[in-house]
PDB file of C-alpha atoms in Angstrom:
ATOM      1  CA  UNK A   1     111.188 101.804  96.877  1.00 92.00           C
ATOM      2  CA  UNK A   2     108.403  99.357  96.576  1.00 93.00           C
ATOM      3  CA  UNK A   3     109.003  98.831  93.060  1.00 94.00           C
ATOM      4  CA  UNK A   4     112.607  98.178  93.520  1.00 96.00           C
ATOM      5  CA  UNK A   5     112.074  95.761  96.520  1.00 96.00           C
ATOM      6  CA  UNK A   6     109.643  94.082  94.001  1.00 96.00           C
ATOM      7  CA  UNK A   7     112.273  93.397  91.652  1.00 95.00           C
ATOM      8  CA  UNK A   8     114.924  92.298  94.250  1.00 94.00           C
ATOM      9  CA  UNK A   9     113.048  90.127  96.657  1.00 95.00           C
ATOM     10  CA  UNK A  10     109.675  88.792  95.025  1.00 94.00           C
ATOM     11  CA  UNK A  11     109.992  85.833  92.878  1.00 91.00           C
ATOM     12  CA  UNK A  12     108.450  86.304  89.356  1.00 91.00           C
ATOM     13  CA  UNK A  13     107.846  89.962  89.413  1.00 94.00           C
ATOM     14  CA  UNK A  14     104.581  91.000  87.745  1.00 96.00           C
ATOM     15  CA  UNK A  15     106.385  94.031  86.111  1.00 94.00           C
ATOM     16  CA  UNK A  16     110.011  94.494  85.070  1.00 94.00           C
ATOM     17  CA  UNK A  17     111.317  97.815  86.495  1.00 95.00           C
ATOM     18  CA  UNK A  18     115.136  97.886  86.137  1.00 95.00           C
ATOM     19  CA  UNK A  19     115.240 101.731  86.791  1.00 96.00           C
ATOM     20  CA  UNK A  20     113.537 101.530  89.971  1.00 96.00           C
ATOM     21  CA  UNK A  21     116.667 100.685  92.026  1.00 96.00           C
ATOM     22  CA  UNK A  22     119.261 102.786  90.407  1.00 96.00           C
ATOM     23  CA  UNK A  23     117.035 105.903  90.553  1.00 96.00           C
ATOM     24  CA  UNK A  24     117.075 105.564  94.366  1.00 95.00           C
ATOM     25  CA  UNK A  25     120.604 106.290  94.569  1.00 94.00           C
ATOM     26  CA  UNK A  26     123.110 104.241  96.546  1.00 94.00           C
ATOM     27  CA  UNK A  27     121.742 105.045 100.156  1.00 93.00           C
ATOM     28  CA  UNK A  28     118.231 104.029  99.676  1.00 92.00           C
ATOM     29  CA  UNK A  29     119.307 101.348  97.239  1.00 93.00           C
ATOM     30  CA  UNK A  30     121.409  99.715  99.710  1.00 94.00           C
ATOM     31  CA  UNK A  31     118.233  99.478 102.123  1.00 92.00           C
ATOM     32  CA  UNK A  32     116.105  97.838  99.611  1.00 94.00           C
ATOM     33  CA  UNK A  33     118.962  95.253  98.975  1.00 93.00           C
ATOM     34  CA  UNK A  34     119.168  94.607 102.595  1.00 92.00           C
ATOM     35  CA  UNK A  35     115.701  93.679 102.939  1.00 88.00           C
ATOM     36  CA  UNK A  36     114.793  92.821 106.289  1.00 86.00           C
ATOM     37  CA  UNK A  37     111.395  93.554 108.209  1.00 82.00           C
ATOM     38  CA  UNK A  38     110.940  96.994 106.396  1.00 80.00           C
ATOM     39  CA  UNK A  39     110.897  95.041 103.141  1.00 86.00           C
ATOM     40  CA  UNK A  40     109.337  91.641 104.195  1.00 86.00           C
ATOM     41  CA  UNK A  41     106.884  92.662 106.868  1.00 84.00           C
ATOM     42  CA  UNK A  42     103.143  91.502 106.008  1.00 82.00           C
ATOM     43  CA  UNK A  43     101.973  95.143 106.116  1.00 80.00           C
ATOM     44  CA  UNK A  44     105.080  96.051 103.836  1.00 86.00           C
ATOM     45  CA  UNK A  45     104.193  93.493 101.367  1.00 91.00           C
ATOM     46  CA  UNK A  46     100.532  94.359 101.098  1.00 88.00           C
ATOM     47  CA  UNK A  47     101.529  98.030 100.415  1.00 88.00           C
ATOM     48  CA  UNK A  48     104.138  96.818  98.071  1.00 94.00           C
ATOM     49  CA  UNK A  49     101.565  94.585  95.983  1.00 96.00           C
ATOM     50  CA  UNK A  50      99.200  97.540  95.686  1.00 95.00           C
ATOM     51  CA  UNK A  51     102.062 100.135  94.680  1.00 95.00           C
ATOM     52  CA  UNK A  52     103.207  97.706  91.773  1.00 97.00           C
ATOM     53  CA  UNK A  53      99.593  96.521  91.029  1.00 97.00           C
ATOM     54  CA  UNK A  54      98.534 100.083  90.152  1.00 97.00           C
ATOM     55  CA  UNK A  55     101.386 100.953  87.965  1.00 97.00           C
ATOM     56  CA  UNK A  56     100.696  97.572  86.065  1.00 97.00           C
ATOM     57  CA  UNK A  57      96.997  98.488  85.665  1.00 98.00           C
ATOM     58  CA  UNK A  58      97.697 101.987  84.399  1.00 98.00           C
ATOM     59  CA  UNK A  59     100.267 100.741  81.797  1.00 97.00           C
ATOM     60  CA  UNK A  60      98.120  97.986  80.746  1.00 97.00           C
ATOM     61  CA  UNK A  61      95.450 100.646  79.946  1.00 98.00           C
ATOM     62  CA  UNK A  62      97.878 102.539  77.931  1.00 98.00           C
ATOM     63  CA  UNK A  63      99.185  99.505  75.806  1.00 97.00           C
ATOM     64  CA  UNK A  64      95.567  98.489  75.253  1.00 97.00           C
ATOM     65  CA  UNK A  65      94.821 102.267  73.997  1.00 98.00           C
ATOM     66  CA  UNK A  66      97.945 102.106  71.857  1.00 97.00           C
ATOM     67  CA  UNK A  67      96.439  99.569  69.739  1.00 97.00           C
ATOM     68  CA  UNK A  68      93.615 101.747  69.229  1.00 96.00           C
ATOM     69  CA  UNK A  69      95.866 104.526  68.126  1.00 96.00           C
ATOM     70  CA  UNK A  70      96.349 106.713  71.246  1.00 98.00           C
ATOM     71  CA  UNK A  71      99.728 108.361  70.992  1.00 98.00           C
ATOM     72  CA  UNK A  72      99.814 110.333  74.173  1.00 98.00           C
ATOM     73  CA  UNK A  73     100.447 109.422  77.869  1.00 98.00           C
ATOM     74  CA  UNK A  74     100.382 111.902  80.802  1.00 98.00           C
ATOM     75  CA  UNK A  75     101.843 110.861  84.050  1.00 98.00           C
ATOM     76  CA  UNK A  76     100.232 113.289  86.430  1.00 97.00           C
ATOM     77  CA  UNK A  77     101.990 113.804  89.712  1.00 94.00           C
ATOM     78  CA  UNK A  78     104.856 111.859  88.309  1.00 96.00           C
ATOM     79  CA  UNK A  79     107.196 111.505  91.352  1.00 94.00           C
ATOM     80  CA  UNK A  80     109.669 108.853  90.779  1.00 96.00           C
ATOM     81  CA  UNK A  81     107.633 107.109  88.124  1.00 97.00           C
ATOM     82  CA  UNK A  82     110.026 105.148  85.580  1.00 97.00           C
ATOM     83  CA  UNK A  83     107.795 104.285  82.683  1.00 97.00           C
ATOM     84  CA  UNK A  84     109.361 106.627  80.144  1.00 97.00           C
ATOM     85  CA  UNK A  85     112.844 105.328  81.260  1.00 97.00           C
ATOM     86  CA  UNK A  86     111.824 101.735  80.829  1.00 94.00           C
ATOM     87  CA  UNK A  87     110.441 101.908  77.097  1.00 92.00           C
ATOM     88  CA  UNK A  88     112.122 102.878  73.923  1.00 88.00           C
ATOM     89  CA  UNK A  89     109.356 104.350  72.114  1.00 94.00           C
ATOM     90  CA  UNK A  90     110.060 106.899  69.219  1.00 94.00           C
ATOM     91  CA  UNK A  91     108.104 110.187  69.720  1.00 93.00           C
ATOM     92  CA  UNK A  92     106.022 109.292  66.775  1.00 94.00           C
ATOM     93  CA  UNK A  93     104.811 106.233  68.609  1.00 96.00           C
ATOM     94  CA  UNK A  94     104.203 107.638  72.085  1.00 98.00           C
ATOM     95  CA  UNK A  95     104.712 110.945  73.755  1.00 98.00           C
ATOM     96  CA  UNK A  96     105.093 110.715  77.330  1.00 98.00           C
ATOM     97  CA  UNK A  97     104.440 114.054  79.463  1.00 98.00           C
ATOM     98  CA  UNK A  98     105.432 113.925  83.256  1.00 98.00           C
ATOM     99  CA  UNK A  99     103.563 116.544  85.014  1.00 97.00           C
ATOM    100  CA  UNK A 100     104.582 117.598  88.793  1.00 96.00           C
ATOM    101  CA  UNK A 101     105.492 120.358  90.922  1.00 93.00           C
ATOM    102  CA  UNK A 102     108.662 122.298  89.855  1.00 94.00           C
ATOM    103  CA  UNK A 103     110.673 121.323  93.178  1.00 94.00           C
ATOM    104  CA  UNK A 104     109.773 117.597  92.896  1.00 94.00           C
ATOM    105  CA  UNK A 105     110.636 117.537  89.080  1.00 96.00           C
ATOM    106  CA  UNK A 106     114.206 119.231  89.939  1.00 96.00           C
ATOM    107  CA  UNK A 107     114.925 116.692  92.539  1.00 96.00           C
ATOM    108  CA  UNK A 108     113.971 113.679  90.130  1.00 97.00           C
ATOM    109  CA  UNK A 109     116.128 115.056  87.284  1.00 97.00           C
ATOM    110  CA  UNK A 110     118.826 115.189  89.676  1.00 96.00           C
ATOM    111  CA  UNK A 111     118.454 111.676  91.023  1.00 96.00           C
ATOM    112  CA  UNK A 112     118.336 110.669  87.144  1.00 97.00           C
ATOM    113  CA  UNK A 113     121.543 112.560  86.422  1.00 96.00           C
ATOM    114  CA  UNK A 114     123.369 111.053  89.472  1.00 96.00           C
ATOM    115  CA  UNK A 115     122.123 107.625  88.167  1.00 96.00           C
ATOM    116  CA  UNK A 116     123.303 108.477  84.685  1.00 96.00           C
ATOM    117  CA  UNK A 117     119.781 107.640  83.261  1.00 95.00           C
ATOM    118  CA  UNK A 118     119.188 109.774  80.121  1.00 94.00           C
ATOM    119  CA  UNK A 119     115.892 111.610  79.120  1.00 94.00           C
ATOM    120  CA  UNK A 120     114.220 109.730  76.328  1.00 95.00           C
ATOM    121  CA  UNK A 121     113.477 111.674  73.197  1.00 95.00           C
ATOM    122  CA  UNK A 122     109.766 110.888  73.880  1.00 96.00           C
ATOM    123  CA  UNK A 123     109.497 112.322  77.227  1.00 97.00           C
ATOM    124  CA  UNK A 124     108.803 115.891  77.982  1.00 97.00           C
ATOM    125  CA  UNK A 125     108.724 117.352  81.444  1.00 97.00           C
ATOM    126  CA  UNK A 126     105.756 119.678  82.366  1.00 97.00           C
ATOM    127  CA  UNK A 127     106.199 121.770  85.615  1.00 95.00           C
ATOM    128  CA  UNK A 128     103.013 122.558  87.197  1.00 93.00           C
ATOM    129  CA  UNK A 129     101.885 124.336  90.397  1.00 87.00           C
ATOM    130  CA  UNK A 130      98.592 122.886  90.738  1.00 80.00           C
ATOM    131  CA  UNK A 131      97.530 125.406  93.595  1.00 76.00           C
ATOM    132  CA  UNK A 132      97.897 128.092  90.773  1.00 83.00           C
ATOM    133  CA  UNK A 133      98.156 126.536  87.543  1.00 88.00           C
ATOM    134  CA  UNK A 134      95.786 124.590  85.339  1.00 91.00           C
ATOM    135  CA  UNK A 135      97.405 121.380  84.392  1.00 93.00           C
ATOM    136  CA  UNK A 136      95.732 120.976  81.017  1.00 95.00           C
ATOM    137  CA  UNK A 137      96.602 124.409  79.887  1.00 95.00           C
ATOM    138  CA  UNK A 138     100.288 123.687  80.903  1.00 96.00           C
ATOM    139  CA  UNK A 139     100.187 120.394  78.919  1.00 97.00           C
ATOM    140  CA  UNK A 140      98.931 122.089  75.729  1.00 96.00           C
ATOM    141  CA  UNK A 141     102.027 124.754  75.975  1.00 96.00           C
ATOM    142  CA  UNK A 142     104.055 121.877  76.323  1.00 96.00           C
ATOM    143  CA  UNK A 143     102.977 120.106  73.227  1.00 96.00           C
ATOM    144  CA  UNK A 144      99.943 118.028  74.200  1.00 97.00           C
ATOM    145  CA  UNK A 145      97.236 117.853  71.432  1.00 97.00           C
ATOM    146  CA  UNK A 146      93.931 118.005  73.541  1.00 95.00           C
ATOM    147  CA  UNK A 147      91.961 117.236  70.584  1.00 96.00           C
ATOM    148  CA  UNK A 148      93.539 113.759  70.415  1.00 98.00           C
ATOM    149  CA  UNK A 149      92.791 110.958  72.859  1.00 98.00           C
ATOM    150  CA  UNK A 150      95.201 110.622  75.803  1.00 98.00           C
ATOM    151  CA  UNK A 151      95.743 108.311  78.534  1.00 98.00           C
ATOM    152  CA  UNK A 152      96.456 109.591  82.102  1.00 98.00           C
ATOM    153  CA  UNK A 153      98.007 107.799  84.965  1.00 98.00           C
ATOM    154  CA  UNK A 154      97.333 109.507  88.204  1.00 97.00           C
ATOM    155  CA  UNK A 155      98.846 107.439  91.041  1.00 97.00           C
ATOM    156  CA  UNK A 156      99.397 107.970  94.835  1.00 92.00           C
ATOM    157  CA  UNK A 157      97.947 111.468  94.663  1.00 92.00           C
ATOM    158  CA  UNK A 158      94.231 111.684  95.123  1.00 92.00           C
ATOM    159  CA  UNK A 159      94.373 110.976  98.931  1.00 89.00           C
ATOM    160  CA  UNK A 160      96.389 113.759  99.765  1.00 88.00           C
ATOM    161  CA  UNK A 161      94.026 116.274  98.140  1.00 90.00           C
ATOM    162  CA  UNK A 162      90.472 117.816  99.287  1.00 90.00           C
ATOM    163  CA  UNK A 163      87.579 115.744  97.608  1.00 92.00           C
ATOM    164  CA  UNK A 164      86.643 119.107  95.749  1.00 93.00           C
ATOM    165  CA  UNK A 165      89.902 119.138  94.096  1.00 91.00           C
ATOM    166  CA  UNK A 166      89.844 115.559  92.909  1.00 94.00           C
ATOM    167  CA  UNK A 167      86.223 116.039  91.568  1.00 96.00           C
ATOM    168  CA  UNK A 168      87.448 119.331  89.945  1.00 94.00           C
ATOM    169  CA  UNK A 169      90.009 117.504  88.003  1.00 95.00           C
ATOM    170  CA  UNK A 170      88.034 114.768  86.951  1.00 97.00           C
ATOM    171  CA  UNK A 171      85.469 117.267  85.589  1.00 97.00           C
ATOM    172  CA  UNK A 172      88.056 118.976  83.701  1.00 96.00           C
ATOM    173  CA  UNK A 173      89.049 115.918  82.021  1.00 97.00           C
ATOM    174  CA  UNK A 174      85.520 114.756  81.277  1.00 97.00           C
ATOM    175  CA  UNK A 175      84.789 117.851  79.644  1.00 97.00           C
ATOM    176  CA  UNK A 176      87.953 118.804  78.018  1.00 96.00           C
ATOM    177  CA  UNK A 177      89.330 115.498  76.485  1.00 97.00           C
ATOM    178  CA  UNK A 178      87.995 113.820  73.402  1.00 97.00           C
ATOM    179  CA  UNK A 179      86.358 110.542  73.221  1.00 96.00           C
ATOM    180  CA  UNK A 180      89.034 107.584  73.305  1.00 96.00           C
ATOM    181  CA  UNK A 181      90.886 109.395  76.391  1.00 98.00           C
ATOM    182  CA  UNK A 182      91.052 107.756  79.690  1.00 98.00           C
ATOM    183  CA  UNK A 183      92.428 107.911  83.405  1.00 98.00           C
ATOM    184  CA  UNK A 184      93.677 105.600  85.742  1.00 98.00           C
ATOM    185  CA  UNK A 185      93.849 106.807  89.400  1.00 98.00           C
ATOM    186  CA  UNK A 186      94.031 105.163  92.817  1.00 97.00           C
ATOM    187  CA  UNK A 187      91.951 106.130  96.043  1.00 96.00           C
ATOM    188  CA  UNK A 188      91.356 104.745  99.482  1.00 90.00           C
ATOM    189  CA  UNK A 189      88.282 103.793 101.047  1.00 88.00           C
ATOM    190  CA  UNK A 190      87.285 105.130 104.711  1.00 76.00           C
ATOM    191  CA  UNK A 191      89.024 103.299 107.390  1.00 67.00           C
ATOM    192  CA  UNK A 192      85.778 102.099 108.813  1.00 64.00           C
ATOM    193  CA  UNK A 193      85.414  99.814 106.006  1.00 65.00           C
ATOM    194  CA  UNK A 194      88.369  97.716 107.407  1.00 59.00           C
ATOM    195  CA  UNK A 195      88.432  94.962 110.077  1.00 61.00           C
ATOM    196  CA  UNK A 196      89.746  96.009 113.610  1.00 60.00           C
ATOM    197  CA  UNK A 197      93.531  95.081 112.991  1.00 57.00           C
ATOM    198  CA  UNK A 198      93.958  96.680 109.495  1.00 61.00           C
ATOM    199  CA  UNK A 199      91.998  99.740 110.987  1.00 59.00           C
ATOM    200  CA  UNK A 200      94.603 100.103 113.501  1.00 61.00           C
ATOM    201  CA  UNK A 201      97.459  99.405 111.077  1.00 64.00           C
ATOM    202  CA  UNK A 202      96.177 102.013 108.666  1.00 62.00           C
ATOM    203  CA  UNK A 203      95.343 104.245 111.361  1.00 62.00           C
ATOM    204  CA  UNK A 204      98.887 104.376 112.445  1.00 61.00           C
ATOM    205  CA  UNK A 205     100.086 104.713 108.890  1.00 65.00           C
ATOM    206  CA  UNK A 206      97.801 107.935 108.656  1.00 58.00           C
ATOM    207  CA  UNK A 207      99.184 109.272 111.695  1.00 66.00           C
ATOM    208  CA  UNK A 208     102.402 108.936 110.513  1.00 68.00           C
ATOM    209  CA  UNK A 209     101.821 110.554 107.167  1.00 58.00           C
ATOM    210  CA  UNK A 210     100.038 113.576 108.976  1.00 65.00           C
ATOM    211  CA  UNK A 211     103.216 113.868 111.244  1.00 64.00           C
ATOM    212  CA  UNK A 212     105.383 114.295 108.097  1.00 63.00           C
ATOM    213  CA  UNK A 213     103.048 116.983 106.490  1.00 67.00           C
ATOM    214  CA  UNK A 214     101.455 114.400 104.097  1.00 73.00           C
ATOM    215  CA  UNK A 215      97.840 113.663 105.664  1.00 76.00           C
ATOM    216  CA  UNK A 216      95.415 111.615 104.007  1.00 75.00           C
ATOM    217  CA  UNK A 217      92.571 114.090 103.217  1.00 76.00           C
ATOM    218  CA  UNK A 218      90.170 112.194 100.859  1.00 87.00           C
ATOM    219  CA  UNK A 219      88.220 108.822 100.934  1.00 89.00           C
ATOM    220  CA  UNK A 220      85.796 107.791  98.469  1.00 94.00           C
ATOM    221  CA  UNK A 221      83.066 104.950  98.682  1.00 94.00           C
ATOM    222  CA  UNK A 222      83.609 103.015  95.436  1.00 94.00           C
ATOM    223  CA  UNK A 223      79.823 102.947  94.502  1.00 96.00           C
ATOM    224  CA  UNK A 224      79.442 106.603  95.275  1.00 96.00           C
ATOM    225  CA  UNK A 225      82.561 107.341  93.387  1.00 97.00           C
ATOM    226  CA  UNK A 226      81.506 105.513  90.202  1.00 97.00           C
ATOM    227  CA  UNK A 227      78.101 107.454  90.296  1.00 97.00           C
ATOM    228  CA  UNK A 228      79.905 110.794  90.434  1.00 97.00           C
ATOM    229  CA  UNK A 229      82.215 110.117  87.639  1.00 98.00           C
ATOM    230  CA  UNK A 230      79.412 108.726  85.407  1.00 98.00           C
ATOM    231  CA  UNK A 231      77.463 112.079  86.213  1.00 98.00           C
ATOM    232  CA  UNK A 232      80.427 114.072  84.972  1.00 97.00           C
ATOM    233  CA  UNK A 233      80.060 112.593  81.590  1.00 97.00           C
ATOM    234  CA  UNK A 234      82.736 109.457  81.743  1.00 98.00           C
ATOM    235  CA  UNK A 235      81.109 106.880  79.577  1.00 97.00           C
ATOM    236  CA  UNK A 236      83.147 103.914  81.163  1.00 97.00           C
ATOM    237  CA  UNK A 237      83.721 103.808  84.783  1.00 98.00           C
ATOM    238  CA  UNK A 238      85.302 100.522  86.313  1.00 97.00           C
ATOM    239  CA  UNK A 239      86.547  99.988  89.810  1.00 97.00           C
ATOM    240  CA  UNK A 240      89.099  97.394  91.013  1.00 97.00           C
ATOM    241  CA  UNK A 241      89.302  96.675  94.740  1.00 95.00           C
ATOM    242  CA  UNK A 242      91.883  94.638  96.387  1.00 94.00           C
ATOM    243  CA  UNK A 243      90.169  91.276  95.613  1.00 95.00           C
ATOM    244  CA  UNK A 244      89.881  92.194  92.080  1.00 97.00           C
ATOM    245  CA  UNK A 245      93.485  93.358  91.900  1.00 97.00           C
ATOM    246  CA  UNK A 246      94.721  90.188  93.602  1.00 97.00           C
ATOM    247  CA  UNK A 247      92.769  87.998  90.989  1.00 97.00           C
ATOM    248  CA  UNK A 248      94.151  89.947  88.140  1.00 97.00           C
ATOM    249  CA  UNK A 249      97.928  89.943  89.358  1.00 97.00           C
ATOM    250  CA  UNK A 250      98.516  87.730  92.290  1.00 96.00           C
ATOM    251  CA  UNK A 251      96.462  84.746  91.982  1.00 95.00           C
ATOM    252  CA  UNK A 252      98.283  81.411  92.528  1.00 93.00           C
ATOM    253  CA  UNK A 253     101.308  82.965  94.091  1.00 92.00           C
ATOM    254  CA  UNK A 254     103.023  80.910  96.628  1.00 89.00           C
ATOM    255  CA  UNK A 255     104.512  83.969  98.525  1.00 91.00           C
ATOM    256  CA  UNK A 256     102.574  86.381 100.935  1.00 89.00           C
ATOM    257  CA  UNK A 257     102.470  89.294  98.132  1.00 94.00           C
ATOM    258  CA  UNK A 258      98.964  90.342  98.076  1.00 94.00           C
ATOM    259  CA  UNK A 259      96.788  93.398  98.613  1.00 93.00           C
ATOM    260  CA  UNK A 260      94.881  93.693 101.650  1.00 83.00           C
ATOM    261  CA  UNK A 261      93.385  97.150 102.812  1.00 77.00           C
ATOM    262  CA  UNK A 262      92.020 100.552 101.594  1.00 81.00           C
ATOM    263  CA  UNK A 263      93.512 100.890  98.050  1.00 89.00           C
ATOM    264  CA  UNK A 264      91.288 100.777  94.868  1.00 96.00           C
ATOM    265  CA  UNK A 265      92.153 101.742  91.293  1.00 98.00           C
ATOM    266  CA  UNK A 266      89.652 103.458  89.001  1.00 98.00           C
ATOM    267  CA  UNK A 267      89.329 103.430  85.407  1.00 98.00           C
ATOM    268  CA  UNK A 268      87.286 106.064  83.899  1.00 98.00           C
ATOM    269  CA  UNK A 269      87.212 106.698  80.081  1.00 98.00           C
ATOM    270  CA  UNK A 270      85.791 109.543  78.193  1.00 97.00           C
TER     271      UNK A 270
END
């Protein structure tokens, strides 16, 4: 909904996503079109700015890697990611793997069918139950060549997992994937790093998420996380907080679209 609202309500979108609105279906699509406070409140704008920026950042990393010969892209915990449906790459140019829980993937594929959005030839769906299966093993079975470099986008997931699971996944990537591979993921910093007003707003959001069964479980300090990733074996680790992301994507805008809060994007290269 944030990516769709960015297309509908923000002047000069920083990324073009014509699939975001139709994949939502008529009811949610109508809510986005209607706008209103849910779409235009300052807090909503801040969250939208971050949601769009993290996707833009991940896709920029992929496009840069493709110039160096990378031909594999993994969208881990894909949800309603739309990358594969917005780009007409031939399988020889880029193979995209969407990895998600079977139930989530079934839901998404039904939404795509309802919206008459076809599966591109360059896309493979990979069902993974992260509680019981190794995602790299399942990717290999689906055709991923783990001896060739790959770019991984892992967005909107880490904060819902225990810290130990996040770091175990990072360790697996650093150990198993070849030089030239990279992962872009987002994470949140402790609420204590915010001012009082924003701490109250995000505290309320945290309570709402916990109420619907999706509590935030993992927070990282940026410097500490960079050190941990370097110790795992990543050769290049780069953090982008709200100020850096605003400078990259929202500098000079005359509207209120900018990031402010807990969200950071981390790039780690093998």
